[in-house]
Coordinates of C-alpha atoms and ligand atoms in Angstrom, one line a residue:
M1 CA 21.3 -7.7 6.7
N2 CA 18.4 -6.0 8.2
D3 CA 15.6 -8.2 8.7
T4 CA 13.8 -6.5 11.5
F5 CA 10.9 -5.6 9.3
L6 CA 10.3 -9.1 8.5
K7 CA 10.7 -10.4 12.0
A8 CA 8.1 -7.9 13.0
C9 CA 5.5 -9.1 10.4
R10 CA 5.8 -12.5 11.6
G11 CA 5.4 -11.5 15.4
E12 CA 8.8 -12.4 16.3
K13 CA 10.9 -10.2 19.0
T14 CA 12.9 -7.6 17.6
E15 CA 15.7 -5.3 18.9
Y16 CA 13.7 -2.1 18.1
T17 CA 10.7 -1.2 16.1
P18 CA 11.0 -1.1 12.4
I19 CA 9.7 1.6 10.4
W20 CA 8.9 2.5 6.9
I21 CA 6.8 5.1 5.5
M22 CA 4.0 5.0 3.0
R23 CA 4.9 6.9 -0.2
Q24 CA 8.5 7.1 1.2
A25 CA 9.6 7.5 -2.3
G26 CA 8.2 10.9 -3.7
R27 CA 8.0 14.6 -4.2
Y28 CA 8.9 15.6 -0.6
L29 CA 12.4 14.3 -1.5
P30 CA 14.5 16.7 -3.5
Q31 CA 16.5 13.7 -4.7
Y32 CA 13.2 12.1 -6.2
Q33 CA 12.3 15.5 -7.8
K34 CA 15.9 15.6 -9.7
V35 CA 14.8 12.0 -11.3
R36 CA 11.3 13.1 -11.8
G37 CA 12.3 16.2 -13.5
K38 CA 13.8 14.3 -16.4
V39 CA 10.9 12.0 -17.0
D40 CA 7.1 11.8 -16.7
F41 CA 5.7 9.9 -13.5
L42 CA 4.6 6.7 -16.0
T43 CA 8.0 6.7 -17.6
L44 CA 9.6 6.5 -14.3
C45 CA 7.6 3.6 -13.2
K46 CA 8.1 1.7 -16.5
T47 CA 12.2 2.3 -16.5
P48 CA 13.5 -0.4 -14.0
E49 CA 16.7 1.4 -13.4
L50 CA 15.1 4.8 -12.6
A51 CA 12.5 3.1 -10.6
A52 CA 15.0 1.0 -8.7
E53 CA 17.0 4.3 -8.1
V54 CA 14.0 6.2 -6.4
T55 CA 13.1 2.9 -4.4
I56 CA 16.4 3.1 -2.8
Q57 CA 16.7 6.8 -2.1
P58 CA 14.5 6.7 1.2
I59 CA 16.8 3.8 2.4
D60 CA 20.0 6.1 2.1
I61 CA 18.3 9.1 3.2
L62 CA 15.9 8.0 5.8
K63 CA 17.3 4.8 7.1
V64 CA 14.0 3.0 7.0
D65 CA 13.9 -0.6 7.6
A66 CA 12.3 -1.6 4.2
A67 CA 12.1 -0.5 0.7
I68 CA 8.9 -0.4 -1.1
L69 CA 8.8 -1.0 -4.9
F70 CA 8.3 2.3 -6.8
S71 CA 5.2 1.9 -8.9
D72 CA 1.5 2.7 -8.7
I73 CA -1.7 0.7 -7.9
L74 CA -3.0 1.8 -11.3
I75 CA -0.3 0.1 -13.4
P76 CA -2.3 -3.2 -13.5
V77 CA -5.2 -1.3 -14.6
E78 CA -3.5 -0.1 -17.8
A79 CA -2.3 -3.7 -18.3
M80 CA -6.0 -4.7 -18.2
G81 CA -6.7 -2.4 -21.1
M82 CA -8.0 0.9 -19.9
D83 CA -6.2 4.1 -20.9
L84 CA -4.0 5.6 -18.1
E85 CA -2.7 9.2 -17.8
F86 CA -1.4 11.2 -14.9
H87 CA -2.1 14.8 -14.7
E88 CA -0.2 17.4 -12.7
K89 CA -3.5 19.0 -11.2
K90 CA -6.2 16.4 -11.4
G91 CA -4.1 13.2 -10.6
P92 CA -4.7 9.8 -12.5
V93 CA -7.4 9.9 -15.2
L94 CA -8.6 6.4 -16.5
S95 CA -10.7 6.2 -19.8
P96 CA -13.2 5.2 -20.8
A97 CA -14.8 5.1 -17.2
L98 CA -16.5 1.6 -16.9
R99 CA -20.1 2.2 -16.7
D100 CA -21.6 -0.7 -18.7
E101 CA -21.3 -4.4 -19.7
G102 CA -19.7 -3.5 -22.8
T103 CA -16.7 -1.7 -21.2
V104 CA -16.2 -4.4 -18.6
K105 CA -16.4 -7.2 -21.2
K106 CA -13.3 -5.6 -22.9
L107 CA -11.1 -5.8 -19.9
S108 CA -8.5 -8.6 -19.7
V109 CA -6.7 -10.6 -17.0
P110 CA -3.3 -9.8 -18.1
D111 CA -0.2 -12.0 -17.8
P112 CA 2.0 -9.9 -15.4
E113 CA 5.3 -11.0 -16.9
D114 CA 4.0 -10.0 -20.6
K115 CA 2.2 -6.8 -19.7
M116 CA 4.0 -5.7 -16.5
K117 CA 7.4 -7.1 -17.1
F118 CA 9.0 -3.8 -16.1
V119 CA 7.4 -4.1 -12.5
M120 CA 9.1 -7.7 -12.2
D121 CA 12.6 -6.5 -13.9
T122 CA 12.3 -3.6 -11.3
I123 CA 11.9 -6.1 -8.4
R124 CA 14.6 -8.6 -9.8
L125 CA 17.2 -5.3 -10.1
L126 CA 16.3 -4.3 -6.6
R127 CA 16.9 -7.5 -4.9
K128 CA 20.3 -7.4 -6.4
E129 CA 21.1 -3.8 -5.6
L130 CA 19.7 -3.8 -2.2
A131 CA 21.9 -7.1 -1.5
G132 CA 19.9 -7.8 1.5
R133 CA 20.3 -4.4 3.3
V134 CA 16.7 -4.3 3.9
P135 CA 13.5 -6.3 2.7
L136 CA 11.8 -5.3 -0.3
I137 CA 7.9 -4.8 -0.2
G138 CA 5.8 -5.4 -3.3
F139 CA 2.1 -4.1 -3.6
S140 CA -1.1 -3.8 -5.4
G141 CA -4.4 -1.9 -4.7
A142 CA -7.0 -3.9 -3.3
P143 CA -9.7 -4.9 -5.7
F144 CA -12.2 -2.5 -4.4
T145 CA -9.8 0.6 -4.3
T146 CA -8.7 -0.3 -7.8
A147 CA -12.3 -0.4 -9.1
T148 CA -13.2 2.9 -7.7
Y149 CA -10.8 4.5 -10.1
M150 CA -11.9 2.4 -13.0
I151 CA -15.5 3.2 -12.4
E152 CA -15.1 7.0 -11.6
G153 CA -12.2 7.5 -14.1
S154 CA -10.3 9.8 -11.6
T155 CA -10.1 10.2 -7.9
S156 CA -13.7 11.0 -6.6
K157 CA -15.4 12.5 -3.3
N158 CA -18.5 10.4 -2.7
F159 CA -17.8 7.7 -5.1
L160 CA -21.4 8.0 -6.5
N161 CA -20.8 6.1 -9.8
T162 CA -19.2 3.2 -7.8
K163 CA -21.8 2.9 -5.1
R164 CA -24.6 3.2 -7.8
M165 CA -23.1 0.3 -9.8
I166 CA -22.8 -1.9 -6.6
F167 CA -26.4 -1.1 -5.7
Q168 CA -28.2 -0.8 -9.1
S169 CA -26.3 -3.3 -11.3
P170 CA -24.7 -5.8 -8.8
D171 CA -23.9 -8.4 -11.4
L172 CA -21.9 -6.1 -13.5
Y173 CA -20.1 -4.9 -10.3
R174 CA -19.4 -8.7 -9.5
S175 CA -18.1 -9.3 -13.1
L176 CA -15.8 -6.3 -12.8
M177 CA -14.5 -7.4 -9.5
D178 CA -13.9 -11.1 -10.4
K179 CA -11.5 -9.8 -13.3
I180 CA -9.9 -7.4 -11.0
T181 CA -9.5 -10.2 -8.1
A182 CA -7.8 -12.5 -10.6
T183 CA -5.6 -9.6 -12.0
V184 CA -4.4 -8.6 -8.6
T185 CA -3.8 -12.3 -7.5
E186 CA -1.6 -13.0 -10.5
Y187 CA 0.0 -9.7 -10.2
L188 CA 1.0 -10.3 -6.6
K189 CA 2.1 -13.9 -7.4
A190 CA 4.4 -12.6 -10.2
Q191 CA 5.9 -10.0 -7.6
I192 CA 6.7 -12.8 -5.0
K193 CA 8.2 -14.9 -7.8
A194 CA 10.4 -12.0 -9.0
G195 CA 11.6 -11.5 -5.3
A196 CA 9.1 -9.5 -3.2
Q197 CA 9.7 -10.4 0.3
A198 CA 6.4 -9.0 1.6
V199 CA 3.3 -7.6 0.0
Q200 CA 0.9 -4.7 1.1
L201 CA -2.7 -4.5 -0.4
F202 CA -3.8 -0.9 -0.5
D203 CA -7.5 -0.3 0.4
T204 CA -7.3 3.4 0.5
W205 CA -11.1 3.8 -0.1
G206 CA -12.4 1.1 1.9
G207 CA -13.8 3.4 4.6
I208 CA -16.6 4.8 2.5
F209 CA -18.6 1.8 3.2
S210 CA -20.8 0.6 6.3
P211 CA -19.2 -2.5 7.8
Q212 CA -22.0 -4.7 6.2
D213 CA -21.1 -3.2 2.7
F214 CA -17.5 -3.2 3.4
R215 CA -17.6 -6.9 4.0
D216 CA -19.6 -7.8 1.0
Y217 CA -18.1 -5.3 -1.7
A218 CA -14.5 -5.2 -0.7
L219 CA -13.2 -7.5 2.0
S220 CA -14.9 -10.5 0.4
Y221 CA -12.3 -10.0 -2.6
V222 CA -9.6 -9.2 -0.3
K223 CA -10.2 -12.7 1.3
K224 CA -10.1 -14.3 -2.0
V225 CA -6.8 -12.9 -3.0
I226 CA -5.1 -13.6 0.5
T227 CA -6.5 -17.4 0.4
E228 CA -5.3 -17.8 -3.3
L229 CA -1.8 -16.3 -2.3
K230 CA -1.4 -18.5 0.9
T231 CA -2.8 -21.8 -1.0
W232 CA -0.1 -21.0 -3.7
Q233 CA 2.7 -20.5 -1.5
H234 CA 2.0 -23.7 0.2
S235 CA 1.8 -25.7 -2.7
E236 CA 4.8 -24.2 -4.3
K237 CA 6.8 -24.6 -1.2
I238 CA 7.4 -20.9 -1.2
P239 CA 8.5 -19.5 2.1
P240 CA 5.4 -17.6 3.5
V241 CA 5.7 -14.0 2.3
P242 CA 3.9 -11.6 4.9
I243 CA 0.8 -9.9 3.7
I244 CA -0.1 -6.6 4.8
Y245 CA -3.7 -5.1 4.4
F246 CA -4.0 -1.4 4.7
V247 CA -7.6 0.2 4.8
G248 CA -8.0 4.2 5.0
E249 CA -10.5 5.1 8.0
T250 CA -9.9 2.0 9.8
A251 CA -12.0 2.5 13.0
G252 CA -15.6 1.6 12.0
L253 CA -14.5 -1.4 10.5
L254 CA -11.8 -3.1 12.6
E255 CA -14.1 -6.2 13.4
E256 CA -14.4 -7.0 9.8
I257 CA -10.8 -6.0 8.9
K258 CA -9.3 -8.4 11.4
T259 CA -10.8 -11.6 9.6
S260 CA -9.0 -10.4 6.4
G261 CA -6.4 -13.4 6.8
A262 CA -3.4 -10.7 6.4
D263 CA -0.7 -11.1 8.7
V264 CA -0.5 -7.5 9.4
H265 CA -3.2 -4.8 9.5
G266 CA -2.4 -1.4 8.7
I267 CA -4.1 1.4 11.1
D268 CA -4.9 4.9 10.4
W269 CA -4.4 7.8 12.8
R270 CA -8.2 8.3 13.6
I271 CA -8.0 5.6 16.3
N272 CA -5.6 5.0 19.3
L273 CA -3.3 1.9 18.4
D274 CA -3.9 0.4 21.9
D275 CA -7.8 0.5 21.0
A276 CA -7.3 -1.0 17.7
I277 CA -5.1 -3.7 18.9
K278 CA -7.7 -4.7 21.6
R279 CA -10.4 -4.9 19.0
I280 CA -8.1 -7.2 16.7
G281 CA -7.0 -9.3 19.6
S282 CA -3.9 -9.7 21.5
N283 CA -2.0 -11.4 18.9
A284 CA -2.5 -8.5 16.7
I285 CA 0.4 -7.3 14.4
V286 CA -0.1 -3.9 13.3
Q287 CA 1.3 -1.1 11.3
G288 CA 0.8 2.6 11.8
N289 CA -0.4 5.0 12.9
L290 CA 1.0 8.7 13.0
D291 CA -1.1 11.4 11.4
P292 CA 1.1 12.3 8.1
I293 CA 0.4 15.9 9.1
A294 CA 2.1 15.5 12.4
L295 CA 5.3 15.7 10.5
F296 CA 4.6 19.5 10.3
L297 CA 5.0 19.6 14.0
P298 CA 8.1 20.9 15.8
Q299 CA 10.4 17.9 16.4
N300 CA 10.0 17.9 20.2
K301 CA 6.2 17.5 19.6
I302 CA 6.8 14.9 17.1
E303 CA 8.9 13.0 19.7
Q304 CA 5.9 13.1 22.0
R305 CA 3.6 11.4 19.7
V306 CA 6.4 8.8 18.7
K307 CA 6.6 8.0 22.5
D308 CA 2.8 7.9 22.6
I309 CA 2.5 5.5 19.8
L310 CA 5.3 3.2 20.8
G311 CA 3.7 3.0 24.2
R312 CA 0.1 2.1 22.8
A313 CA 1.8 -0.6 20.6
S314 CA 3.5 -2.5 23.4
S315 CA 0.3 -4.7 23.9
A316 CA 0.5 -6.0 20.2
Q317 CA 2.4 -9.2 19.1
G318 CA 4.1 -7.2 16.4
H319 CA 4.4 -3.5 15.6
I320 CA 6.0 -2.0 12.3
F321 CA 5.9 1.9 12.8
N322 CA 4.3 3.8 9.8
L323 CA 2.1 6.8 9.1
G324 CA -1.6 6.1 9.1
H325 CA -1.6 7.2 5.1
G326 CA 1.0 8.6 2.7
V327 CA 3.5 11.3 3.4
L328 CA 2.7 14.4 1.7
P329 CA 4.7 16.2 -0.9
E330 CA 5.0 19.2 1.3
T331 CA 6.7 17.4 4.2
P332 CA 10.1 18.8 5.6
P333 CA 12.4 15.9 4.8
D334 CA 14.3 16.6 8.0
N335 CA 11.4 15.7 10.1
V336 CA 11.1 12.7 8.3
I337 CA 14.6 11.7 8.9
A338 CA 14.1 12.6 12.7
L339 CA 11.0 10.5 12.8
V340 CA 13.0 7.4 11.8
E341 CA 15.7 8.0 14.3
M342 CA 13.3 8.6 17.2
V343 CA 11.4 5.5 16.5
H344 CA 14.9 3.4 16.5
N345 CA 16.0 5.4 19.6
Y346 CA 13.0 4.9 21.7
S347 CA 11.9 1.5 21.1
R348 CA 15.4 0.0 21.7
K349 CA 14.9 -2.0 24.8
Ligands
CP3_1 O1 5.0 4.3 -1.3 C1 6.0 4.1 -2.1 O2 6.8 5.0 -2.0 C2 5.6 3.3 -3.5 C3 5.2 4.0 -4.5 C4 3.7 4.4 -4.4 C5 3.0 5.6 -5.3 N1 1.8 5.3 -5.4 C6 3.9 6.5 -6.3 C7 3.2 7.7 -6.5 C8 2.6 3.4 -4.0 C9 2.7 2.5 -3.0 C10 1.3 4.2 -4.4 C11 0.1 3.6 -4.2 C12 -1.2 4.4 -4.7 N2 -1.5 5.3 -5.8 C13 -2.3 4.6 -4.0 C14 -2.6 4.0 -2.5 C15 -1.9 4.6 -1.3 C16 -2.6 5.9 -1.2 O3 -1.7 6.8 -1.1 O4 -3.8 5.9 -1.0 C17 -3.2 5.3 -4.5 C18 -4.8 5.6 -4.2 C19 -2.6 5.8 -5.8 C20 -3.1 6.5 -7.0 C21 -2.4 7.6 -7.1 N3 -1.3 7.8 -7.7 C22 -2.9 9.1 -7.2 C23 -4.4 9.7 -6.5 C24 -1.9 9.8 -7.5 C25 -1.9 11.5 -7.8 C26 -1.9 12.1 -6.4 C27 -0.4 12.2 -6.1 O5 -0.1 12.0 -5.0 O6 0.2 12.6 -6.8 C28 -0.8 8.9 -7.9 C29 0.6 9.6 -8.2 C30 1.6 9.0 -7.7 N4 2.0 7.7 -7.0 C31 2.9 9.7 -7.3 C32 3.8 9.0 -6.6 C33 5.2 9.3 -6.1 C34 3.0 11.2 -7.6 C35 3.5 11.4 -9.0 C36 4.6 12.3 -9.3 O7 5.7 12.2 -9.2 O8 4.1 13.4 -10.0

């Protein structure tokens, strides 16, 4: 029974610093590619036995301290009524892209146990198969990052359509965000009921905003999700499930991010972890923050960076080691295995 990760999320003392890695199940692992070679990505997400299998791969191979549900942040968008496809080169494509009242009105707030039952089935299966070996993290896209894919229809560089809707049709944006926020809230409740022991909100694109706009157009909806989840857990007498909030390009936004209400804050690599902790406050519980591409360094250089991050984290109330963003498909798996070992060894008191 390894509950080091959950202890760190709660700010309790741990024997060593726990580590998991964003996108730890994925194409850099030959074992993942073997499963993925048989089915397309969406089929993999929708087949609980296969999704559970690739979720557990990094626990066996890397010896990380937490499992993260294998799925995608765009699964709830499909459940809301949009068409979702994953293309080898282009990445995700959602259609028709949301640009007017008509398309937004057609979206529903889905019942997760109906429209996304395969996710909850995967969680239930995983809790059985993991049998307490490590805790299971559930997740959702944060409302804003989810909205960017719906409005742009795909990945974007400058998010023109999204910002144009925000600045030119603010009422339309709010009506869309209300639907996404309700969807995300119900989706995370269902994941927790199915057995998720922590949840992470991914706000990958939050860093495209000025602090004021971030607060108004992204963070306000995250706060709603978190407040609702906490109130619901309290009223249902569900033991508190740690909530992690990850924002890409964190540095300019920390004074805003720290008001999110989340238990743990994900930090990217563009800021020193001790600076981030200072700005969040001494009771900060942080997750991060190695540059994913630092995993292409020779192992003795990775080691220096691990020691540096562990040292900088010492002023925090809690630290969960992670990358500052997802692991890249080209990453040498041996370096990821070595990273986990280093974090465990050098943090042991
Ligand atoms: O972390 C994990 O191991 C759990 C699984 C997970 C995936 N996507 C699997 C995936 C999680 C937590 C995500 C989150 C996700 N998905 C985010 C937020 C985090 C981040 O990385 O910024 C975003 C923005 C997406 C949307 C998405 N999914 C894109 C843009 C792409 C295409 C680019 C890419 O990396 O391929 C995906 C596809 C995707 N999601 C893959 C995996 C393993 C690759 C699919 C394949 O096998 O071909």
